[in-house]
Coordinates of C-alpha atoms and ligand atoms in Angstrom, one line a residue:
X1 CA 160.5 -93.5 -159.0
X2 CA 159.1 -95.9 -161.1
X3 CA 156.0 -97.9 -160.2
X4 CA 156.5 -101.3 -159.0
X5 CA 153.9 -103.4 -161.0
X6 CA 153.5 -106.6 -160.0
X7 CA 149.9 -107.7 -161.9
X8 CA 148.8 -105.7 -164.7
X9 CA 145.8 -107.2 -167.0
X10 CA 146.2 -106.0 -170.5
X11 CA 143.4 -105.7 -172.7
X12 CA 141.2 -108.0 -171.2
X13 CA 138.2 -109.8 -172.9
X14 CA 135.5 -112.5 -172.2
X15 CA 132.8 -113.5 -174.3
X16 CA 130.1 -116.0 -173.6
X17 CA 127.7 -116.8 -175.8
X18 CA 125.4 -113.8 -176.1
X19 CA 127.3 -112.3 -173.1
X20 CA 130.7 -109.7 -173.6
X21 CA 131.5 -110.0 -169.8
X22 CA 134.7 -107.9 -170.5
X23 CA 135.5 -105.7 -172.9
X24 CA 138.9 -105.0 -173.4
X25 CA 139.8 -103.9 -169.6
X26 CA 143.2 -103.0 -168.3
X27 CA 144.3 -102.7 -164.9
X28 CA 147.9 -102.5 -162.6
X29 CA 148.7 -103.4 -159.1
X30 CA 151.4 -102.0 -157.3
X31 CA 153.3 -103.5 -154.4
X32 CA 151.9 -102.6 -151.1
X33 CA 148.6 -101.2 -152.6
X34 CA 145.1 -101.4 -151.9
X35 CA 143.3 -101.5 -155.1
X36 CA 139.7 -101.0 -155.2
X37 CA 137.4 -102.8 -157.8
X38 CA 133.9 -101.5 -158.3
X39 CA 131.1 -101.5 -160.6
X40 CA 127.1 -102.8 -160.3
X41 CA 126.3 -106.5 -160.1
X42 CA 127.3 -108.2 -163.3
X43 CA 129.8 -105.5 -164.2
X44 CA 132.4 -108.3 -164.9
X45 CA 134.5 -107.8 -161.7
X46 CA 134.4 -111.2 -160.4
X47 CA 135.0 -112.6 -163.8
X48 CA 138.3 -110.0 -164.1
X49 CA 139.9 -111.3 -161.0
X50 CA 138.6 -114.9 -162.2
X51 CA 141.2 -114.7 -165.1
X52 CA 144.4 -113.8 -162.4
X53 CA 143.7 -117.4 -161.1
X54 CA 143.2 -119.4 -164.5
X55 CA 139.6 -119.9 -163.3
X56 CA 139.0 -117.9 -166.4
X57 CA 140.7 -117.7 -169.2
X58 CA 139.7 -114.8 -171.5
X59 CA 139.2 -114.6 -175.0
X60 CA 142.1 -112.1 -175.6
X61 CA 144.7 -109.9 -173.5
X62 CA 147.5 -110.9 -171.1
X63 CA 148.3 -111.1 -167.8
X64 CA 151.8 -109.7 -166.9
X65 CA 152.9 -110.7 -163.4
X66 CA 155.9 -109.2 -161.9
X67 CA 157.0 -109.1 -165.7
X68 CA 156.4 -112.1 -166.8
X69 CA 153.6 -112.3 -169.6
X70 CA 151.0 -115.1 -170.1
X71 CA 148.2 -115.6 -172.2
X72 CA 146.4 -116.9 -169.6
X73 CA 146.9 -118.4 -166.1
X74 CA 146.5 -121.7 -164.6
X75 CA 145.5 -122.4 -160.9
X76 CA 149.1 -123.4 -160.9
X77 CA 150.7 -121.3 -161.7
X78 CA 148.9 -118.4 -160.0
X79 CA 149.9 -119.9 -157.1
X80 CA 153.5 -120.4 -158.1
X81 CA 153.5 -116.6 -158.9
X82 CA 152.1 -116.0 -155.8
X83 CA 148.3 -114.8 -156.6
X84 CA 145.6 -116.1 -154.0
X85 CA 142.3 -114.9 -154.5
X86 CA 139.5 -115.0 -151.9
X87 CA 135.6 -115.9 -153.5
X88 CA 133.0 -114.4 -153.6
X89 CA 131.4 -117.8 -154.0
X90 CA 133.3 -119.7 -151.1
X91 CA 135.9 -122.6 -152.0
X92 CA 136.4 -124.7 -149.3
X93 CA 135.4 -127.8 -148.0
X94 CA 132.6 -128.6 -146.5
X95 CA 133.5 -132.2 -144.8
X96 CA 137.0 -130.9 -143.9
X97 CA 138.3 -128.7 -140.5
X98 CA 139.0 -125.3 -140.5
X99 CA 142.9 -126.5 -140.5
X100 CA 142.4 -129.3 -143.3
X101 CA 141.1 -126.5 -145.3
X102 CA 143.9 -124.5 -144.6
X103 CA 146.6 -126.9 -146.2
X104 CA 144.3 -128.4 -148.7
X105 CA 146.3 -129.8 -151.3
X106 CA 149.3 -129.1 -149.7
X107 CA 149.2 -130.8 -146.0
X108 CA 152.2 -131.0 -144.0
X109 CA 153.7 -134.3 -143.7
X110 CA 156.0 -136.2 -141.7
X111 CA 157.5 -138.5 -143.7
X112 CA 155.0 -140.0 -145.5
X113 CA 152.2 -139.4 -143.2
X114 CA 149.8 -136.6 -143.1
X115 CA 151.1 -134.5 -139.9
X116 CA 147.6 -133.4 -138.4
X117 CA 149.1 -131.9 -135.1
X118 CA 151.7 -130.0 -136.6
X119 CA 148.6 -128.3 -139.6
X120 CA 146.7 -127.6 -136.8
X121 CA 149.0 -125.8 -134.8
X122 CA 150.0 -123.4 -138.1
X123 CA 146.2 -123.0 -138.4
X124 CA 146.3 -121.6 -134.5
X125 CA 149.0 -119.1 -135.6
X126 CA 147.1 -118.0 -138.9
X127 CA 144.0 -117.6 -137.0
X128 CA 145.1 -115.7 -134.0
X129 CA 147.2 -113.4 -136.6
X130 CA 143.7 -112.7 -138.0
X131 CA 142.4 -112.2 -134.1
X132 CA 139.7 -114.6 -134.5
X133 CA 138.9 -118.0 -132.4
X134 CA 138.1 -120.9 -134.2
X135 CA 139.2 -123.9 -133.3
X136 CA 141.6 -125.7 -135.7
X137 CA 139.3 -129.4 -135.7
X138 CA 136.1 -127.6 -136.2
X139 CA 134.6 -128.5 -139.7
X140 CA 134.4 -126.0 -141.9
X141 CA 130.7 -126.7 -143.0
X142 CA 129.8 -126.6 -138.8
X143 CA 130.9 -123.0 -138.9
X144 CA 128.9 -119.8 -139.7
X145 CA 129.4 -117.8 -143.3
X146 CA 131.5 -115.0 -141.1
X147 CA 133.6 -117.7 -140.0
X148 CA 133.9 -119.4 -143.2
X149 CA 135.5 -117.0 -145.0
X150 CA 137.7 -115.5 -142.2
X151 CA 139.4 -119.0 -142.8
X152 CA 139.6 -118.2 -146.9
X153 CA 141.3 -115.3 -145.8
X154 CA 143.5 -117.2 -143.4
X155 CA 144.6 -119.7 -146.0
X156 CA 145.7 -116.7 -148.4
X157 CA 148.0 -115.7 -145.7
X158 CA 149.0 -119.1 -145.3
X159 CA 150.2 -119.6 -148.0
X160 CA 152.5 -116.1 -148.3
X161 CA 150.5 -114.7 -151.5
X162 CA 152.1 -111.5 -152.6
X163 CA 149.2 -110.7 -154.8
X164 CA 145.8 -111.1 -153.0
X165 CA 142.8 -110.7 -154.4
X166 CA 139.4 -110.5 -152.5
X167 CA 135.7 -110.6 -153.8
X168 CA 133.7 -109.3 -151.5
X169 CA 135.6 -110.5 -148.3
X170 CA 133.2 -108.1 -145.8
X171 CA 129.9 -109.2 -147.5
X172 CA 129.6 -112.2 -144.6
X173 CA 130.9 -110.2 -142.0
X174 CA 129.9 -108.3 -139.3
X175 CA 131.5 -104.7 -138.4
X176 CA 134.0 -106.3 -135.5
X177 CA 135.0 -108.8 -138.1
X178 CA 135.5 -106.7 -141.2
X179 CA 137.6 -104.0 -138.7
X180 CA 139.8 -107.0 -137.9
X181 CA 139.7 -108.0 -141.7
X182 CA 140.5 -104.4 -142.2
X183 CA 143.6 -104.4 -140.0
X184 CA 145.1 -107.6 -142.0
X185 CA 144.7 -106.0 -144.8
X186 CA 146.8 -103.2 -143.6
X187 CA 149.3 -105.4 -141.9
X188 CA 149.9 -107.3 -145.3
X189 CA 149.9 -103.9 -147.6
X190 CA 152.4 -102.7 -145.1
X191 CA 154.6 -105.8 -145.8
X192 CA 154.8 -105.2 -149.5
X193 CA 151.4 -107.5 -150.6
X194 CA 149.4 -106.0 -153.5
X195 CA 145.4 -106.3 -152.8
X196 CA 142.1 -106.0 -155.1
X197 CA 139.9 -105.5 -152.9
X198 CA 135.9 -105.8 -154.6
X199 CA 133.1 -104.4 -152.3
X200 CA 129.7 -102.7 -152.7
X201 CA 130.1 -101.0 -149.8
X202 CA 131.6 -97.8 -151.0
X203 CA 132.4 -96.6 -147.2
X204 CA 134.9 -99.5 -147.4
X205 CA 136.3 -98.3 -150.6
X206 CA 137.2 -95.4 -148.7
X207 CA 138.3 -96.7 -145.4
X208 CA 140.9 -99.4 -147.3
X209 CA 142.1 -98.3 -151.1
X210 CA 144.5 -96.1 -152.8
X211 CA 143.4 -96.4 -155.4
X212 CA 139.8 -97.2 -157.2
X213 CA 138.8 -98.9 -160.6
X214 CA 135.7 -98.3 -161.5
X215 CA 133.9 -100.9 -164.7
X216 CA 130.6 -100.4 -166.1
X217 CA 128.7 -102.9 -168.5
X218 CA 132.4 -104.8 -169.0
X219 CA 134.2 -101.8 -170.1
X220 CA 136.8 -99.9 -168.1
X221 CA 135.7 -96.8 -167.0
X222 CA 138.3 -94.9 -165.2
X223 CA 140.4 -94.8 -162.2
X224 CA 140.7 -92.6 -159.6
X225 CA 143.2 -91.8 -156.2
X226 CA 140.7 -92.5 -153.5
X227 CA 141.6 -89.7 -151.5
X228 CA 140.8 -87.1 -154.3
X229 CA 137.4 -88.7 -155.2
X230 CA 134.1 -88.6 -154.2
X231 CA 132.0 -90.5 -153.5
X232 CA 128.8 -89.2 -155.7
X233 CA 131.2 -89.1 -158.6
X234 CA 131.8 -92.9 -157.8
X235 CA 128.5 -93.6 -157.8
X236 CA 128.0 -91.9 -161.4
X237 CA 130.6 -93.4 -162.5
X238 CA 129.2 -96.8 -161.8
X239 CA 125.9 -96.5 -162.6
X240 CA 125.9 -93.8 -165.1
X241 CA 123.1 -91.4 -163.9
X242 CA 122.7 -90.1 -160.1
X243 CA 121.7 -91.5 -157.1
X244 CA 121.5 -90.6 -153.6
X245 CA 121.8 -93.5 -151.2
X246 CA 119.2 -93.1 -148.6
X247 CA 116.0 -95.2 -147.4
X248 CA 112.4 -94.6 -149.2
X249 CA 109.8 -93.0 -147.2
X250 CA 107.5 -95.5 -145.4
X251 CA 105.0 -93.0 -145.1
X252 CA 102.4 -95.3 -146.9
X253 CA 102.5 -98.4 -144.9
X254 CA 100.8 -98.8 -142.1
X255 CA 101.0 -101.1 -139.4
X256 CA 97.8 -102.9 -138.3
X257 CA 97.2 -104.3 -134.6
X258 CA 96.9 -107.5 -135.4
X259 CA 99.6 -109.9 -134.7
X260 CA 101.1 -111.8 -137.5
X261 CA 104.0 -113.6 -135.9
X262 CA 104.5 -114.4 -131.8
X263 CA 106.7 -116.5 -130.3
X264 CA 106.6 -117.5 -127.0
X265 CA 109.9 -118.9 -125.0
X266 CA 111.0 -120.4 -128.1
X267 CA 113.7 -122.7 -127.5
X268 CA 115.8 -124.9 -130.1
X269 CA 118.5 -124.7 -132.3
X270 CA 121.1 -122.9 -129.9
X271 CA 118.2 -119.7 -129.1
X272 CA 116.7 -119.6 -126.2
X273 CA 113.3 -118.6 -124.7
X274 CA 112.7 -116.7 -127.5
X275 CA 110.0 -113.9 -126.9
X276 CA 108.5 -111.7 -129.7
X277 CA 105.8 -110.4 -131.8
X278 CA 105.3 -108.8 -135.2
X279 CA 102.2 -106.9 -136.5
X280 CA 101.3 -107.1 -139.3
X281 CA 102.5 -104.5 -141.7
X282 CA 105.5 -103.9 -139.3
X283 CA 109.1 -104.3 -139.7
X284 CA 110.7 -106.2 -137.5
X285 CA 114.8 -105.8 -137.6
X286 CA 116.9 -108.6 -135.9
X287 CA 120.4 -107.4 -134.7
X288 CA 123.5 -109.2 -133.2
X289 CA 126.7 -110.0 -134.1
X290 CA 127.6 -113.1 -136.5
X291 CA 126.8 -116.3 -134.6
X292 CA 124.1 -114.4 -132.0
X293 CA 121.4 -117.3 -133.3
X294 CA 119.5 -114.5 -135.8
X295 CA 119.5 -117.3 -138.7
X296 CA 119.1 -120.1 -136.1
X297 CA 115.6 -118.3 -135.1
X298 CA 114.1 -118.1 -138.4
X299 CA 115.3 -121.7 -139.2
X300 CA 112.8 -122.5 -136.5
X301 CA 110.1 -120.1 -138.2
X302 CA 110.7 -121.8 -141.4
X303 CA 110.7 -125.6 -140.9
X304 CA 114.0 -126.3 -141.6
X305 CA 115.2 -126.9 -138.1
X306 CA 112.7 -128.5 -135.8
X307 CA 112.2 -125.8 -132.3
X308 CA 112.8 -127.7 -128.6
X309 CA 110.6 -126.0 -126.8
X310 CA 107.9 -122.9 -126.9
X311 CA 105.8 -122.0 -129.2
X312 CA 105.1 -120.4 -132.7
X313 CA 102.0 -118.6 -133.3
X314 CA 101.2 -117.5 -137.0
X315 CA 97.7 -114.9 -137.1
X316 CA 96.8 -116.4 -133.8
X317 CA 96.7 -120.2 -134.3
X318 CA 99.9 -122.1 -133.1
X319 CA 102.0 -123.9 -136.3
X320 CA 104.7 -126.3 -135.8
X321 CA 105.6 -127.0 -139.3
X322 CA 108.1 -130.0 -139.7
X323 CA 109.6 -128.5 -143.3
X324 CA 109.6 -125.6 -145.3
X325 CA 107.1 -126.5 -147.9
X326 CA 104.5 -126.5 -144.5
X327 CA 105.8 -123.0 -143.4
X328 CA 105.4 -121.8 -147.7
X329 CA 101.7 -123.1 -147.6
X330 CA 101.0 -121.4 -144.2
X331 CA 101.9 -118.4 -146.0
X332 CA 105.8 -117.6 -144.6
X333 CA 108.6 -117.8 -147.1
X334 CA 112.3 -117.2 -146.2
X335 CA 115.1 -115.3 -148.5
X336 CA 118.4 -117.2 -147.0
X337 CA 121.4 -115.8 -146.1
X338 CA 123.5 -118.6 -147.6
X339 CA 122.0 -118.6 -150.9
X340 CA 124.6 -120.8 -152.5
X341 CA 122.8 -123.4 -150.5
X342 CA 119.4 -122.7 -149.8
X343 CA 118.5 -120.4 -152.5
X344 CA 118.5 -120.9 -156.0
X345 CA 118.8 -123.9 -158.6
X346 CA 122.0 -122.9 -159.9
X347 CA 121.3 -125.3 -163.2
X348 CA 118.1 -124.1 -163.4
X349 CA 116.9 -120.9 -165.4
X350 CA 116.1 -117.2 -163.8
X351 CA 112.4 -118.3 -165.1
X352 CA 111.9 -121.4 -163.8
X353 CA 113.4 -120.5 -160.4
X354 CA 111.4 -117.2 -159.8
X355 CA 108.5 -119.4 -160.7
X356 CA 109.4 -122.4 -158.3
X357 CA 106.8 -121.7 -155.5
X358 CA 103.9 -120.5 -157.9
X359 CA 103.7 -123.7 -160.5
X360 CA 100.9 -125.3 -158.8
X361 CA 98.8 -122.5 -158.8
X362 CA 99.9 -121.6 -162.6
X363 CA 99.0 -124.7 -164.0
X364 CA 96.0 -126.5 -165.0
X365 CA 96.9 -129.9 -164.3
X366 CA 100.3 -130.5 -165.6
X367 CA 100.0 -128.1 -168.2
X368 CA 101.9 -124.8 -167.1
X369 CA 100.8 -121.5 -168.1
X370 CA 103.7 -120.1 -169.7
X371 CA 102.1 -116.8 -170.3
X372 CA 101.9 -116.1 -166.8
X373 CA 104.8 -117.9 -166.1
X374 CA 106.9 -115.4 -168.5
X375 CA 105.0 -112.3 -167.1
X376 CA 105.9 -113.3 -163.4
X377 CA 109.7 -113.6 -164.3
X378 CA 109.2 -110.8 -166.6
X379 CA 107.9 -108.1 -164.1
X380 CA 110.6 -109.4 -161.1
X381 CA 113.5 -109.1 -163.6
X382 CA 112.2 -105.2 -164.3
X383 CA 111.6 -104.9 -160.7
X384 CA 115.0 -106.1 -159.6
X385 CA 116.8 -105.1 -162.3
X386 CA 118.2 -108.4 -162.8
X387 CA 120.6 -108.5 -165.4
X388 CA 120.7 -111.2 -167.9
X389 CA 120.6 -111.6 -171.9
X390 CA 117.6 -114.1 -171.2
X391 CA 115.1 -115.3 -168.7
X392 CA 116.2 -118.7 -169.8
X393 CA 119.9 -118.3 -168.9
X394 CA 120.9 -120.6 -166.1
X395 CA 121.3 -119.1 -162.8
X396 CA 124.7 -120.4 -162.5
X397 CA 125.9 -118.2 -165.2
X398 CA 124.9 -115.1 -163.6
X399 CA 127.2 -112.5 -161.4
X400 CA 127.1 -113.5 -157.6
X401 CA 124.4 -110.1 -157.0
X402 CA 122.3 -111.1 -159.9
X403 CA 121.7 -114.4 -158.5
X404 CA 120.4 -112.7 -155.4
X405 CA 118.1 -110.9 -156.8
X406 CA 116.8 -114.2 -158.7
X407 CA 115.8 -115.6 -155.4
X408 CA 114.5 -112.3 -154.1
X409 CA 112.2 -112.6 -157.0
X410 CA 111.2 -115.9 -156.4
X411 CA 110.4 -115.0 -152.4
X412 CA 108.4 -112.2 -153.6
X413 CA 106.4 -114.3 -156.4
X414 CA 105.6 -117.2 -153.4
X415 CA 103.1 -113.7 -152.5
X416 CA 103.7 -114.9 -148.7
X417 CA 102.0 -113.2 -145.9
X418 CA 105.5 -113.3 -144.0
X419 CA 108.2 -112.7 -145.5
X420 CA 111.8 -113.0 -143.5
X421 CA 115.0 -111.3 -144.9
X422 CA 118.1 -112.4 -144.2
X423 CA 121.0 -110.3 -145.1
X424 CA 118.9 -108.9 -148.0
X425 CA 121.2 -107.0 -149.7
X426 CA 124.6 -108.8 -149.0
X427 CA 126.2 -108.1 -152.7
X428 CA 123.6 -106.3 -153.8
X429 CA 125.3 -102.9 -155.7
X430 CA 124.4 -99.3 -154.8
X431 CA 121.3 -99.1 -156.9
X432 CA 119.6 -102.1 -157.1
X433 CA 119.9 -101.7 -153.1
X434 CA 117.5 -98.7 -153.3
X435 CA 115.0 -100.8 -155.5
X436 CA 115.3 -103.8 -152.9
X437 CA 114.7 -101.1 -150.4
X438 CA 111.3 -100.0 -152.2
X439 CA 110.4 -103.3 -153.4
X440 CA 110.0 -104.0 -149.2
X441 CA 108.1 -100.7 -148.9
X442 CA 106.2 -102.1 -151.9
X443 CA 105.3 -105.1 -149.7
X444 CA 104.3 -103.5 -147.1
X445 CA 101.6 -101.5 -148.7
X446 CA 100.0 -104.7 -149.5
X447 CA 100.2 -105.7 -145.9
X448 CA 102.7 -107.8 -145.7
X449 CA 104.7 -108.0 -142.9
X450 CA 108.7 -108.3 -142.6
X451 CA 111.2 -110.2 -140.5
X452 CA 114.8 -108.7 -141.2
X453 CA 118.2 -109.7 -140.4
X454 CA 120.7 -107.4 -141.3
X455 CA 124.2 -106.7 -139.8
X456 CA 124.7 -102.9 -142.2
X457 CA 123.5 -100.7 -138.9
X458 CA 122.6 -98.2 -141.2
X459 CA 120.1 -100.6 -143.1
X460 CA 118.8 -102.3 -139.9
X461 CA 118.1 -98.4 -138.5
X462 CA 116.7 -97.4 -141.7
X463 CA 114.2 -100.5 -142.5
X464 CA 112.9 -101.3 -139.2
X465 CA 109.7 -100.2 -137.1
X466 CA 111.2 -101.9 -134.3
X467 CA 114.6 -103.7 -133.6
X468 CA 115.7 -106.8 -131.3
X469 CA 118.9 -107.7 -130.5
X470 CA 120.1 -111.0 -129.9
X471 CA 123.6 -112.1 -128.0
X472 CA 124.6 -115.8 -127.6
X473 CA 120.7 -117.0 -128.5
X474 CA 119.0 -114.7 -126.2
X475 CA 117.2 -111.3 -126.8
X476 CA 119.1 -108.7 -124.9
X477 CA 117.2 -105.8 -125.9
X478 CA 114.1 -104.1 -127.7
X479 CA 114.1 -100.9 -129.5
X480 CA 111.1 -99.0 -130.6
X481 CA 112.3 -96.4 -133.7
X482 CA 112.0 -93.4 -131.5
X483 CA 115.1 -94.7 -129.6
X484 CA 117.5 -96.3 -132.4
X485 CA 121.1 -95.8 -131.2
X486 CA 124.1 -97.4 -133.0
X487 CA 125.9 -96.9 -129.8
X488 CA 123.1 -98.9 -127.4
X489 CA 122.5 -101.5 -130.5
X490 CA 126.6 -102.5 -130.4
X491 CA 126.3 -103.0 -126.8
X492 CA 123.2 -105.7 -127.1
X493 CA 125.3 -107.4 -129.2
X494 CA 128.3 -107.5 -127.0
X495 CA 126.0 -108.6 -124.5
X496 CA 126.5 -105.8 -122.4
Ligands
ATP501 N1 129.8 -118.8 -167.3 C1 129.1 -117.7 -167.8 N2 128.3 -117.9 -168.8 C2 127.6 -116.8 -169.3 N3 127.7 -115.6 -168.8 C3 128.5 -115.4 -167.8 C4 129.2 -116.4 -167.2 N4 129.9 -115.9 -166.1 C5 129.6 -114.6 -166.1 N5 128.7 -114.3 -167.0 C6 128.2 -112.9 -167.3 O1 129.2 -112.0 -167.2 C7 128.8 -110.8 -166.7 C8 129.8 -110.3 -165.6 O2 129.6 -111.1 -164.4 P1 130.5 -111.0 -163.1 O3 130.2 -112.1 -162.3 O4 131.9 -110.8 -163.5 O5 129.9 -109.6 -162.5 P2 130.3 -108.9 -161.1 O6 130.8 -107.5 -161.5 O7 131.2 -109.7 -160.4 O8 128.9 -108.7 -160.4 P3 128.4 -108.9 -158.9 O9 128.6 -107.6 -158.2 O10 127.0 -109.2 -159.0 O11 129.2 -110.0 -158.3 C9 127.4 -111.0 -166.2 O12 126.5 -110.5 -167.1 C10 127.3 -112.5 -166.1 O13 125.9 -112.9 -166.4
MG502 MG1 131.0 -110.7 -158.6

């Protein structure tokens, strides 16, 4: 039989200037395949799937959909051949509902009139085919990242792609969600749709794909039927040497009696009476499911959001600070989860940003030390592996993971006493996980003390001295390492 093609990229290249994001890459699609695109952060995966949409339009090669050959695409007329793709940097609209967003520029009408009732009801269907609850009039911007992009995924299906390409769909979303992802994916490769599926998480790769592409540095490297690989050779492949992916030993750190962090009935910000406390040189993990009031908390810790009720207790004396730049000079910095916008200045170079919290005490007046300034951005770029050209590259031209890691680095230069996590390593690839991983360990030798969110079980279970779980703004449960479970940490999350 002969294959059914319906995308192949031919020869694919992208230059920027000083940057070969692609060189010379080929791929095909079939109908009614899972195709599995992996490679480290700032292996040019995003910026391949950017050229099926026109969002990119590369330097040389073609794009042959269904047969028909182009040059390059056009937003347009991706859509007219039936190519959706889902971002890894989210596309929607802030101001807008969940069903707005749905039919954006292309709202039913009746007549003449935008038909609200009748976009809203499709939006219901959409989002109960995806078994999820969100209510049609919600705006998008109220909702949480999982939810968010669970409506990306929603408009895809809206609007009947056969071709439908996904950049790290499961990054934002918790295991319940990505196994209901997982299930529309299957649904829609069992009705013919052809899916590129991008995703660190290799267990994924294995779960969803038929087949698996593997780039390295922009080139093509090979693929490979997913049920004949494995998954050490895939991890070669990518990154070229081997690597096992466990957790560093902790053995180093110790953890002191004295209490960094306590909160006491905390209240605010949809949590409630709030109880906990961290020593310091601990690890304190923070479980739940996606919307269990995990981000809320430390929004509270941080200064952004203002608590109701409680208090917050930093090395004993009680803080209320009214903004994060009171929480940074108390000695507590914050790594967001929605980086695109809390983290970084995206027009703003890797230097300047991982500098950002340090310039007052690296200047003499308003002259900045640029020595020091270079060495700081210097030794985080070698520490994180951050992958760039330049330090004076803007942030905004840098792969989704290697933006990460910029604000990583510029937590870790702000040299806080307390230093929350949240979702650390969300698009972070395979290795530079492991030196994130160390980096905390690192931290922790020089008594630091760490807040982490994570929703990866196996990271939460592998990081953490200790782990609470929070359902619905409430702690349901405590954990002391000694009596990790998977099976008792899913049920505080369920609230059961
Ligand atoms: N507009 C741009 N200007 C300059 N360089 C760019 C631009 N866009 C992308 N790049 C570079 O192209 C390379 C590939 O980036 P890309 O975003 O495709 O990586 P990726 O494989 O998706 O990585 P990640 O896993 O981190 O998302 C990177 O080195 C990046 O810095
Ligand atoms: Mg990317």
């Amino acid at each position: 039989m002969k294959d059914n093609y319906v995308l192949q990229l031919q020869n694919i290249t992208k230059e920027y200037p000083g940057v070969r994001a692609l060189n010379d890459v080929s791929l095909e699609v079939k109908e009614g395949e899972i195709l599995a695109l992996i490679g480290e952060n700032g292996a040019g995966k995003s910026t391949l799937i950017k050229t099926c949409s026109g969002a990119v339009i590369p330097t040389s090669g073609k794009i042959i959909v269904n047969g028909k050959e182009f040059a390059h695409m056009t937003p347009q007329l991706a859509k007219e051949n039936g190519i959706a793709i889902i971002y890894q940097e989210f596309n929607n609209v802030k101001g807008l509902s969940a069903a707005e967003n749905l039919f954006l520029g292309n709202p039913i009408r009746k007549g003449i009139i935008i038909d609200q009732k009748a976009m809203e009801k499709e939006a219901e269907k959409a989002f109960a085919q995806l078994n999820i609850k969100i209510d049609p009039k919600t705006l998008v911007g109220d909702l949480t990242v999982g939810y968010q992009q669970m409506v990306e995924i929603a408009k895809a299906i809206q609007q009947d792609a056969r071709i439908l390409i996904m950049d790290e769909p499961s990054a934002p979303l918790t295991s319940a969600e990505v196994e209901s992802m997982f299930k529309v994916c299957e649904l829609l490769r069992s009705k013919g749709v052809a899916i590129i599926y991008i995703s660190h998480r290799l267990e994924e790769i294995y779960r969803l794909s038929d087949r698996i592409v593997v780039l390295r540095d922009g080139s093509y490297v090979k693929t490979l039927i997913t049920k004949d690989s494995h998954v050490d050779e895939l991890i070669r492949l990518m990154v070229g040497r081997d690597l096992k992916e466990t957790y560093p030993s902790r053995e180093e750190c110790i953890v002191e009696d004295e209490i960094i962090l306590e909160l006491q009935n905390l209240s605010g910000n949809g949590d409630k009476d709030i109880n906990l406390k961290i020593r310091k040189g601990e690890v304190l993990g923070l479980g739940g499911l996606v919307g269990a009031g995990r981000t809320e908390l430390v929004e509270m810790i941080f200064g952004s959001v203002r608590k109701t009720s409680g208090k917050i207790l930093f090395k004993g004396k009680e803080i209320d600070p009214k903004s994060p730049r009171e929480a940074i000079d108390l000695g507590i910095a914050l790594v967001p989860e929605d980086r695109k916008r809390h983290g970084a200045l995206l027009g703003v170079s890797i230097k300047n940003n991982i500098n950002m919290p340090i310039y007052k005490r690296i200047s003499r007046g308003s002259v900045i030390d640029s020595r020091q300034e270079m060495d700081v951005a210097q030794k985080y770029q070698k520490d994180l592996l951050i992958k760039t050209p330049t330090l004076n590259q803007l942030v905004k031209n840098l792969s989704g993971g290697n933006q990460q890691k910029v604000i990583i680095g510029k937590w870790l230069a702000a040299n806080s006493e307390l230093i929350i996590f949240d979702e650390p390593t969300r698009g972070i690839d395979v290795g530079a996980k492991f030196e994130i991983y160390t980096l905390i360990n690192k931290l922790l030798q020089q008594g630091k003390t760490i807040l982490l969110i994570s929703s990866e079980m196996e990271e939460l279970m592998g990081m953490s001295d200790r782990i609470m779980v929070l359902y619905e703004g409430r702690v349901t449960g405590e954990l002391e390492r000694n009596e990790f479970d998977q099976n008792t940490i899913m049920r505080m999350s369920s609230g059961v």
